[in-house]
Amino acid sequence: KKIVSQMTTMSILKEKNIDFIYYDVDVNLLRQKEMLIKLQKAGISVDNLTLPVVDLKGKLIMNSSNFEEFLKKLTASKN
């Protein structure tokens, strides 16, 4: 499920011409640490972390149980 949501997110961002940088936080431990620090500073629990996590101009957006709502938040940023 994680891979599917990440790939879908990347595909939609490309389709909507939204620039992004992808980091595989399972492999890139420095970026993983950065992400966890940002989440903690934002007061977001990392106990039930769901990927992808997007830093949208300083606002952290996580995939919650409603993937469609997550995508709407991302694509609304382009408007």
PDB file of N, CA and C in Angstrom:
ATOM      1  N   LYS A   1       0.830  -1.193   0.000  1.00  0.00           N
ATOM      2  CA  LYS A   1       0.000   0.000   0.000  1.00  0.00           C
ATOM      3  C   LYS A   1       0.872   1.252   0.000  1.00  0.00           C
ATOM      4  N   LYS A   2       1.964   1.248   0.763  1.00  0.00           N
ATOM      5  CA  LYS A   2       2.841   2.417   0.841  1.00  0.00           C
ATOM      6  C   LYS A   2       3.379   2.777  -0.538  1.00  0.00           C
ATOM      7  N   ILE A   3       3.870   1.777  -1.247  1.00  0.00           N
ATOM      8  CA  ILE A   3       4.446   2.019  -2.569  1.00  0.00           C
ATOM      9  C   ILE A   3       3.381   2.554  -3.517  1.00  0.00           C
ATOM     10  N   VAL A   4       2.190   1.990  -3.476  1.00  0.00           N
ATOM     11  CA  VAL A   4       1.117   2.427  -4.362  1.00  0.00           C
ATOM     12  C   VAL A   4       0.779   3.886  -4.111  1.00  0.00           C
ATOM     13  N   SER A   5       0.626   4.287  -2.836  1.00  0.00           N
ATOM     14  CA  SER A   5       0.251   5.673  -2.562  1.00  0.00           C
ATOM     15  C   SER A   5       1.368   6.640  -2.938  1.00  0.00           C
ATOM     16  N   GLN A   6       2.623   6.245  -2.738  1.00  0.00           N
ATOM     17  CA  GLN A   6       3.735   7.108  -3.132  1.00  0.00           C
ATOM     18  C   GLN A   6       3.778   7.263  -4.640  1.00  0.00           C
ATOM     19  N   MET A   7       3.637   6.167  -5.354  1.00  0.00           N
ATOM     20  CA  MET A   7       3.687   6.228  -6.815  1.00  0.00           C
ATOM     21  C   MET A   7       2.498   7.024  -7.356  1.00  0.00           C
ATOM     22  N   THR A   8       1.312   6.821  -6.779  1.00  0.00           N
ATOM     23  CA  THR A   8       0.138   7.573  -7.213  1.00  0.00           C
ATOM     24  C   THR A   8       0.340   9.053  -6.956  1.00  0.00           C
ATOM     25  N   THR A   9       0.871   9.389  -5.781  1.00  0.00           N
ATOM     26  CA  THR A   9       1.120  10.788  -5.447  1.00  0.00           C
ATOM     27  C   THR A   9       2.090  11.404  -6.437  1.00  0.00           C
ATOM     28  N   MET A  10       3.183  10.733  -6.713  1.00  0.00           N
ATOM     29  CA  MET A  10       4.163  11.268  -7.653  1.00  0.00           C
ATOM     30  C   MET A  10       3.564  11.426  -9.047  1.00  0.00           C
ATOM     31  N   SER A  11       2.781  10.455  -9.477  1.00  0.00           N
ATOM     32  CA  SER A  11       2.149  10.530 -10.802  1.00  0.00           C
ATOM     33  C   SER A  11       1.212  11.721 -10.904  1.00  0.00           C
ATOM     34  N   ILE A  12       0.424  11.937  -9.859  1.00  0.00           N
ATOM     35  CA  ILE A  12      -0.528  13.048  -9.882  1.00  0.00           C
ATOM     36  C   ILE A  12       0.200  14.385  -9.845  1.00  0.00           C
ATOM     37  N   LEU A  13       1.247  14.493  -9.045  1.00  0.00           N
ATOM     38  CA  LEU A  13       2.012  15.735  -9.002  1.00  0.00           C
ATOM     39  C   LEU A  13       2.624  16.036 -10.371  1.00  0.00           C
ATOM     40  N   LYS A  14       3.150  15.010 -11.030  1.00  0.00           N
ATOM     41  CA  LYS A  14       3.709  15.204 -12.372  1.00  0.00           C
ATOM     42  C   LYS A  14       2.619  15.620 -13.356  1.00  0.00           C
ATOM     43  N   GLU A  15       1.487  14.945 -13.282  1.00  0.00           N
ATOM     44  CA  GLU A  15       0.365  15.228 -14.178  1.00  0.00           C
ATOM     45  C   GLU A  15      -0.113  16.672 -14.022  1.00  0.00           C
ATOM     46  N   LYS A  16      -0.104  17.178 -12.793  1.00  0.00           N
ATOM     47  CA  LYS A  16      -0.565  18.541 -12.512  1.00  0.00           C
ATOM     48  C   LYS A  16       0.560  19.574 -12.634  1.00  0.00           C
ATOM     49  N   ASN A  17       1.735  19.121 -13.098  1.00  0.00           N
ATOM     50  CA  ASN A  17       2.901  20.005 -13.252  1.00  0.00           C
ATOM     51  C   ASN A  17       3.293  20.700 -11.954  1.00  0.00           C
ATOM     52  N   ILE A  18       3.231  19.944 -10.858  1.00  0.00           N
ATOM     53  CA  ILE A  18       3.646  20.453  -9.557  1.00  0.00           C
ATOM     54  C   ILE A  18       5.051  19.929  -9.292  1.00  0.00           C
ATOM     55  N   ASP A  19       6.001  20.850  -9.155  1.00  0.00           N
ATOM     56  CA  ASP A  19       7.388  20.463  -8.911  1.00  0.00           C
ATOM     57  C   ASP A  19       7.524  19.843  -7.530  1.00  0.00           C
ATOM     58  N   PHE A  20       8.340  18.802  -7.427  1.00  0.00           N
ATOM     59  CA  PHE A  20       8.585  18.158  -6.144  1.00  0.00           C
ATOM     60  C   PHE A  20       9.936  17.471  -6.170  1.00  0.00           C
ATOM     61  N   ILE A  21      10.425  17.210  -4.975  1.00  0.00           N
ATOM     62  CA  ILE A  21      11.645  16.410  -4.805  1.00  0.00           C
ATOM     63  C   ILE A  21      11.250  15.206  -3.966  1.00  0.00           C
ATOM     64  N   TYR A  22      11.554  14.029  -4.464  1.00  0.00           N
ATOM     65  CA  TYR A  22      11.203  12.795  -3.772  1.00  0.00           C
ATOM     66  C   TYR A  22      12.412  12.267  -3.003  1.00  0.00           C
ATOM     67  N   TYR A  23      12.187  11.930  -1.740  1.00  0.00           N
ATOM     68  CA  TYR A  23      13.216  11.280  -0.930  1.00  0.00           C
ATOM     69  C   TYR A  23      12.648   9.972  -0.413  1.00  0.00           C
ATOM     70  N   ASP A  24      13.381   8.909  -0.591  1.00  0.00           N
ATOM     71  CA  ASP A  24      12.994   7.610  -0.043  1.00  0.00           C
ATOM     72  C   ASP A  24      13.533   7.551   1.379  1.00  0.00           C
ATOM     73  N   VAL A  25      12.668   7.844   2.347  1.00  0.00           N
ATOM     74  CA  VAL A  25      13.116   7.929   3.734  1.00  0.00           C
ATOM     75  C   VAL A  25      13.403   6.568   4.350  1.00  0.00           C
ATOM     76  N   ASP A  26      13.065   5.508   3.651  1.00  0.00           N
ATOM     77  CA  ASP A  26      13.459   4.172   4.112  1.00  0.00           C
ATOM     78  C   ASP A  26      14.936   3.924   3.821  1.00  0.00           C
ATOM     79  N   VAL A  27      15.459   4.600   2.823  1.00  0.00           N
ATOM     80  CA  VAL A  27      16.848   4.426   2.405  1.00  0.00           C
ATOM     81  C   VAL A  27      17.712   5.600   2.848  1.00  0.00           C
ATOM     82  N   ASN A  28      17.199   6.807   2.691  1.00  0.00           N
ATOM     83  CA  ASN A  28      17.941   8.017   3.007  1.00  0.00           C
ATOM     84  C   ASN A  28      17.676   8.394   4.473  1.00  0.00           C
ATOM     85  N   LEU A  29      18.519   7.912   5.353  1.00  0.00           N
ATOM     86  CA  LEU A  29      18.298   8.085   6.787  1.00  0.00           C
ATOM     87  C   LEU A  29      18.436   9.535   7.237  1.00  0.00           C
ATOM     88  N   LEU A  30      19.247  10.315   6.546  1.00  0.00           N
ATOM     89  CA  LEU A  30      19.361  11.735   6.872  1.00  0.00           C
ATOM     90  C   LEU A  30      18.028  12.446   6.618  1.00  0.00           C
ATOM     91  N   ARG A  31      17.408  12.160   5.491  1.00  0.00           N
ATOM     92  CA  ARG A  31      16.100  12.756   5.172  1.00  0.00           C
ATOM     93  C   ARG A  31      15.012  12.209   6.096  1.00  0.00           C
ATOM     94  N   GLN A  32      15.146  10.951   6.498  1.00  0.00           N
ATOM     95  CA  GLN A  32      14.192  10.371   7.443  1.00  0.00           C
ATOM     96  C   GLN A  32      14.241  11.127   8.774  1.00  0.00           C
ATOM     97  N   LYS A  33      15.445  11.394   9.250  1.00  0.00           N
ATOM     98  CA  LYS A  33      15.616  12.125  10.500  1.00  0.00           C
ATOM     99  C   LYS A  33      15.046  13.535  10.367  1.00  0.00           C
ATOM    100  N   GLU A  34      15.326  14.187   9.243  1.00  0.00           N
ATOM    101  CA  GLU A  34      14.796  15.527   8.982  1.00  0.00           C
ATOM    102  C   GLU A  34      13.273  15.525   9.017  1.00  0.00           C
ATOM    103  N   MET A  35      12.659  14.525   8.378  1.00  0.00           N
ATOM    104  CA  MET A  35      11.208  14.413   8.339  1.00  0.00           C
ATOM    105  C   MET A  35      10.648  14.223   9.751  1.00  0.00           C
ATOM    106  N   LEU A  36      11.260  13.351  10.527  1.00  0.00           N
ATOM    107  CA  LEU A  36      10.774  13.089  11.881  1.00  0.00           C
ATOM    108  C   LEU A  36      10.880  14.322  12.762  1.00  0.00           C
ATOM    109  N   ILE A  37      11.960  15.068  12.617  1.00  0.00           N
ATOM    110  CA  ILE A  37      12.122  16.304  13.389  1.00  0.00           C
ATOM    111  C   ILE A  37      11.044  17.314  13.008  1.00  0.00           C
ATOM    112  N   LYS A  38      10.785  17.460  11.715  1.00  0.00           N
ATOM    113  CA  LYS A  38       9.747  18.392  11.263  1.00  0.00           C
ATOM    114  C   LYS A  38       8.377  17.988  11.805  1.00  0.00           C
ATOM    115  N   LEU A  39       8.080  16.696  11.777  1.00  0.00           N
ATOM    116  CA  LEU A  39       6.800  16.213  12.291  1.00  0.00           C
ATOM    117  C   LEU A  39       6.673  16.490  13.783  1.00  0.00           C
ATOM    118  N   GLN A  40       7.731  16.215  14.531  1.00  0.00           N
ATOM    119  CA  GLN A  40       7.702  16.445  15.972  1.00  0.00           C
ATOM    120  C   GLN A  40       7.545  17.934  16.276  1.00  0.00           C
ATOM    121  N   LYS A  41       8.258  18.798  15.562  1.00  0.00           N
ATOM    122  CA  LYS A  41       8.144  20.246  15.777  1.00  0.00           C
ATOM    123  C   LYS A  41       6.743  20.750  15.460  1.00  0.00           C
ATOM    124  N   ALA A  42       6.083  20.091  14.512  1.00  0.00           N
ATOM    125  CA  ALA A  42       4.723  20.479  14.132  1.00  0.00           C
ATOM    126  C   ALA A  42       3.677  19.871  15.076  1.00  0.00           C
ATOM    127  N   GLY A  43       4.144  19.064  16.037  1.00  0.00           N
ATOM    128  CA  GLY A  43       3.224  18.444  16.982  1.00  0.00           C
ATOM    129  C   GLY A  43       2.457  17.272  16.396  1.00  0.00           C
ATOM    130  N   ILE A  44       3.001  16.678  15.350  1.00  0.00           N
ATOM    131  CA  ILE A  44       2.360  15.542  14.702  1.00  0.00           C
ATOM    132  C   ILE A  44       2.987  14.261  15.233  1.00  0.00           C
ATOM    133  N   SER A  45       2.155  13.365  15.731  1.00  0.00           N
ATOM    134  CA  SER A  45       2.638  12.105  16.288  1.00  0.00           C
ATOM    135  C   SER A  45       3.247  11.236  15.189  1.00  0.00           C
ATOM    136  N   VAL A  46       4.350  10.620  15.518  1.00  0.00           N
ATOM    137  CA  VAL A  46       4.980   9.709  14.561  1.00  0.00           C
ATOM    138  C   VAL A  46       4.651   8.248  14.890  1.00  0.00           C
ATOM    139  N   ASP A  47       3.783   8.051  15.883  1.00  0.00           N
ATOM    140  CA  ASP A  47       3.415   6.688  16.290  1.00  0.00           C
ATOM    141  C   ASP A  47       2.691   5.936  15.184  1.00  0.00           C
ATOM    142  N   ASN A  48       1.804   6.606  14.485  1.00  0.00           N
ATOM    143  CA  ASN A  48       1.033   5.978  13.406  1.00  0.00           C
ATOM    144  C   ASN A  48       1.302   6.683  12.088  1.00  0.00           C
ATOM    145  N   LEU A  49       2.558   6.862  11.790  1.00  0.00           N
ATOM    146  CA  LEU A  49       2.982   7.600  10.611  1.00  0.00           C
ATOM    147  C   LEU A  49       2.564   6.881   9.335  1.00  0.00           C
ATOM    148  N   THR A  50       1.982   7.645   8.432  1.00  0.00           N
ATOM    149  CA  THR A  50       1.627   7.091   7.128  1.00  0.00           C
ATOM    150  C   THR A  50       2.342   7.891   6.052  1.00  0.00           C
ATOM    151  N   LEU A  51       2.826   7.193   5.075  1.00  0.00           N
ATOM    152  CA  LEU A  51       3.539   7.825   3.966  1.00  0.00           C
ATOM    153  C   LEU A  51       2.612   7.891   2.760  1.00  0.00           C
ATOM    154  N   PRO A  52       2.814   8.822   1.900  1.00  0.00           N
ATOM    155  CA  PRO A  52       3.874   9.814   1.908  1.00  0.00           C
ATOM    156  C   PRO A  52       3.579  10.975   2.843  1.00  0.00           C
ATOM    157  N   VAL A  53       4.641  11.651   3.243  1.00  0.00           N
ATOM    158  CA  VAL A  53       4.564  12.913   3.976  1.00  0.00           C
ATOM    159  C   VAL A  53       5.113  13.973   3.030  1.00  0.00           C
ATOM    160  N   VAL A  54       4.379  15.046   2.863  1.00  0.00           N
ATOM    161  CA  VAL A  54       4.780  16.094   1.937  1.00  0.00           C
ATOM    162  C   VAL A  54       4.986  17.396   2.713  1.00  0.00           C
ATOM    163  N   ASP A  55       6.122  18.007   2.499  1.00  0.00           N
ATOM    164  CA  ASP A  55       6.386  19.341   3.047  1.00  0.00           C
ATOM    165  C   ASP A  55       6.023  20.322   1.947  1.00  0.00           C
ATOM    166  N   LEU A  56       4.892  20.960   2.105  1.00  0.00           N
ATOM    167  CA  LEU A  56       4.372  21.868   1.090  1.00  0.00           C
ATOM    168  C   LEU A  56       4.575  23.295   1.573  1.00  0.00           C
ATOM    169  N   LYS A  57       5.724  23.844   1.204  1.00  0.00           N
ATOM    170  CA  LYS A  57       6.083  25.209   1.599  1.00  0.00           C
ATOM    171  C   LYS A  57       6.012  25.386   3.107  1.00  0.00           C
ATOM    172  N   GLY A  58       6.512  24.383   3.834  1.00  0.00           N
ATOM    173  CA  GLY A  58       6.552  24.449   5.289  1.00  0.00           C
ATOM    174  C   GLY A  58       5.354  23.830   5.981  1.00  0.00           C
ATOM    175  N   LYS A  59       4.308  23.520   5.244  1.00  0.00           N
ATOM    176  CA  LYS A  59       3.127  22.870   5.814  1.00  0.00           C
ATOM    177  C   LYS A  59       3.231  21.369   5.539  1.00  0.00           C
ATOM    178  N   LEU A  60       3.176  20.564   6.599  1.00  0.00           N
ATOM    179  CA  LEU A  60       3.299  19.120   6.433  1.00  0.00           C
ATOM    180  C   LEU A  60       1.941  18.501   6.162  1.00  0.00           C
ATOM    181  N   ILE A  61       1.889  17.714   5.113  1.00  0.00           N
ATOM    182  CA  ILE A  61       0.662  17.022   4.734  1.00  0.00           C
ATOM    183  C   ILE A  61       0.964  15.537   4.711  1.00  0.00           C
ATOM    184  N   MET A  62       0.172  14.777   5.460  1.00  0.00           N
ATOM    185  CA  MET A  62       0.357  13.321   5.510  1.00  0.00           C
ATOM    186  C   MET A  62      -0.845  12.639   4.888  1.00  0.00           C
ATOM    187  N   ASN A  63      -0.587  11.483   4.335  1.00  0.00           N
ATOM    188  CA  ASN A  63      -1.663  10.643   3.847  1.00  0.00           C
ATOM    189  C   ASN A  63      -2.372  10.060   5.057  1.00  0.00           C
ATOM    190  N   SER A  64      -3.629  10.428   5.210  1.00  0.00           N
ATOM    191  CA  SER A  64      -4.409   9.868   6.313  1.00  0.00           C
ATOM    192  C   SER A  64      -5.220   8.697   5.773  1.00  0.00           C
ATOM    193  N   SER A  65      -6.304   8.389   6.416  1.00  0.00           N
ATOM    194  CA  SER A  65      -7.119   7.265   5.954  1.00  0.00           C
ATOM    195  C   SER A  65      -7.856   7.593   4.661  1.00  0.00           C
ATOM    196  N   ASN A  66      -7.973   8.885   4.334  1.00  0.00           N
ATOM    197  CA  ASN A  66      -8.684   9.280   3.125  1.00  0.00           C
ATOM    198  C   ASN A  66      -7.675   9.786   2.088  1.00  0.00           C
ATOM    199  N   PHE A  67      -7.240   8.898   1.215  1.00  0.00           N
ATOM    200  CA  PHE A  67      -6.212   9.225   0.230  1.00  0.00           C
ATOM    201  C   PHE A  67      -6.690  10.301  -0.745  1.00  0.00           C
ATOM    202  N   GLU A  68      -7.976  10.297  -1.082  1.00  0.00           N
ATOM    203  CA  GLU A  68      -8.514  11.300  -2.003  1.00  0.00           C
ATOM    204  C   GLU A  68      -8.411  12.705  -1.402  1.00  0.00           C
ATOM    205  N   GLU A  69      -8.683  12.839  -0.113  1.00  0.00           N
ATOM    206  CA  GLU A  69      -8.562  14.141   0.557  1.00  0.00           C
ATOM    207  C   GLU A  69      -7.100  14.602   0.576  1.00  0.00           C
ATOM    208  N   PHE A  70      -6.203  13.667   0.804  1.00  0.00           N
ATOM    209  CA  PHE A  70      -4.763  13.954   0.783  1.00  0.00           C
ATOM    210  C   PHE A  70      -4.372  14.526  -0.580  1.00  0.00           C
ATOM    211  N   LEU A  71      -4.821  13.881  -1.640  1.00  0.00           N
ATOM    212  CA  LEU A  71      -4.497  14.343  -2.992  1.00  0.00           C
ATOM    213  C   LEU A  71      -5.105  15.715  -3.281  1.00  0.00           C
ATOM    214  N   LYS A  72      -6.316  15.961  -2.784  1.00  0.00           N
ATOM    215  CA  LYS A  72      -6.948  17.267  -2.981  1.00  0.00           C
ATOM    216  C   LYS A  72      -6.125  18.373  -2.331  1.00  0.00           C
ATOM    217  N   LYS A  73      -5.596  18.115  -1.131  1.00  0.00           N
ATOM    218  CA  LYS A  73      -4.770  19.108  -0.446  1.00  0.00           C
ATOM    219  C   LYS A  73      -3.523  19.423  -1.270  1.00  0.00           C
ATOM    220  N   LEU A  74      -2.944  18.397  -1.858  1.00  0.00           N
ATOM    221  CA  LEU A  74      -1.738  18.605  -2.664  1.00  0.00           C
ATOM    222  C   LEU A  74      -2.032  19.391  -3.937  1.00  0.00           C
ATOM    223  N   THR A  75      -3.060  19.007  -4.634  1.00  0.00           N
ATOM    224  CA  THR A  75      -3.331  19.644  -5.907  1.00  0.00           C
ATOM    225  C   THR A  75      -3.948  21.022  -5.728  1.00  0.00           C
ATOM    226  N   ALA A  76      -4.579  21.293  -4.598  1.00  0.00           N
ATOM    227  CA  ALA A  76      -5.134  22.619  -4.335  1.00  0.00           C
ATOM    228  C   ALA A  76      -4.029  23.653  -4.227  1.00  0.00           C
ATOM    229  N   SER A  77      -2.839  23.209  -3.867  1.00  0.00           N
ATOM    230  CA  SER A  77      -1.711  24.138  -3.716  1.00  0.00           C
ATOM    231  C   SER A  77      -1.307  24.753  -5.048  1.00  0.00           C
ATOM    232  N   LYS A  78      -1.635  24.101  -6.136  1.00  0.00           N
ATOM    233  CA  LYS A  78      -1.266  24.587  -7.470  1.00  0.00           C
ATOM    234  C   LYS A  78      -2.173  25.730  -7.911  1.00  0.00           C
ATOM    235  N   ASN A  79      -3.375  25.784  -7.350  1.00  0.00           N
ATOM    236  CA  ASN A  79      -4.349  26.795  -7.756  1.00  0.00           C
ATOM    237  C   ASN A  79      -4.081  28.131  -7.116  1.00  0.00           C
TER     238      ASN A  79
END
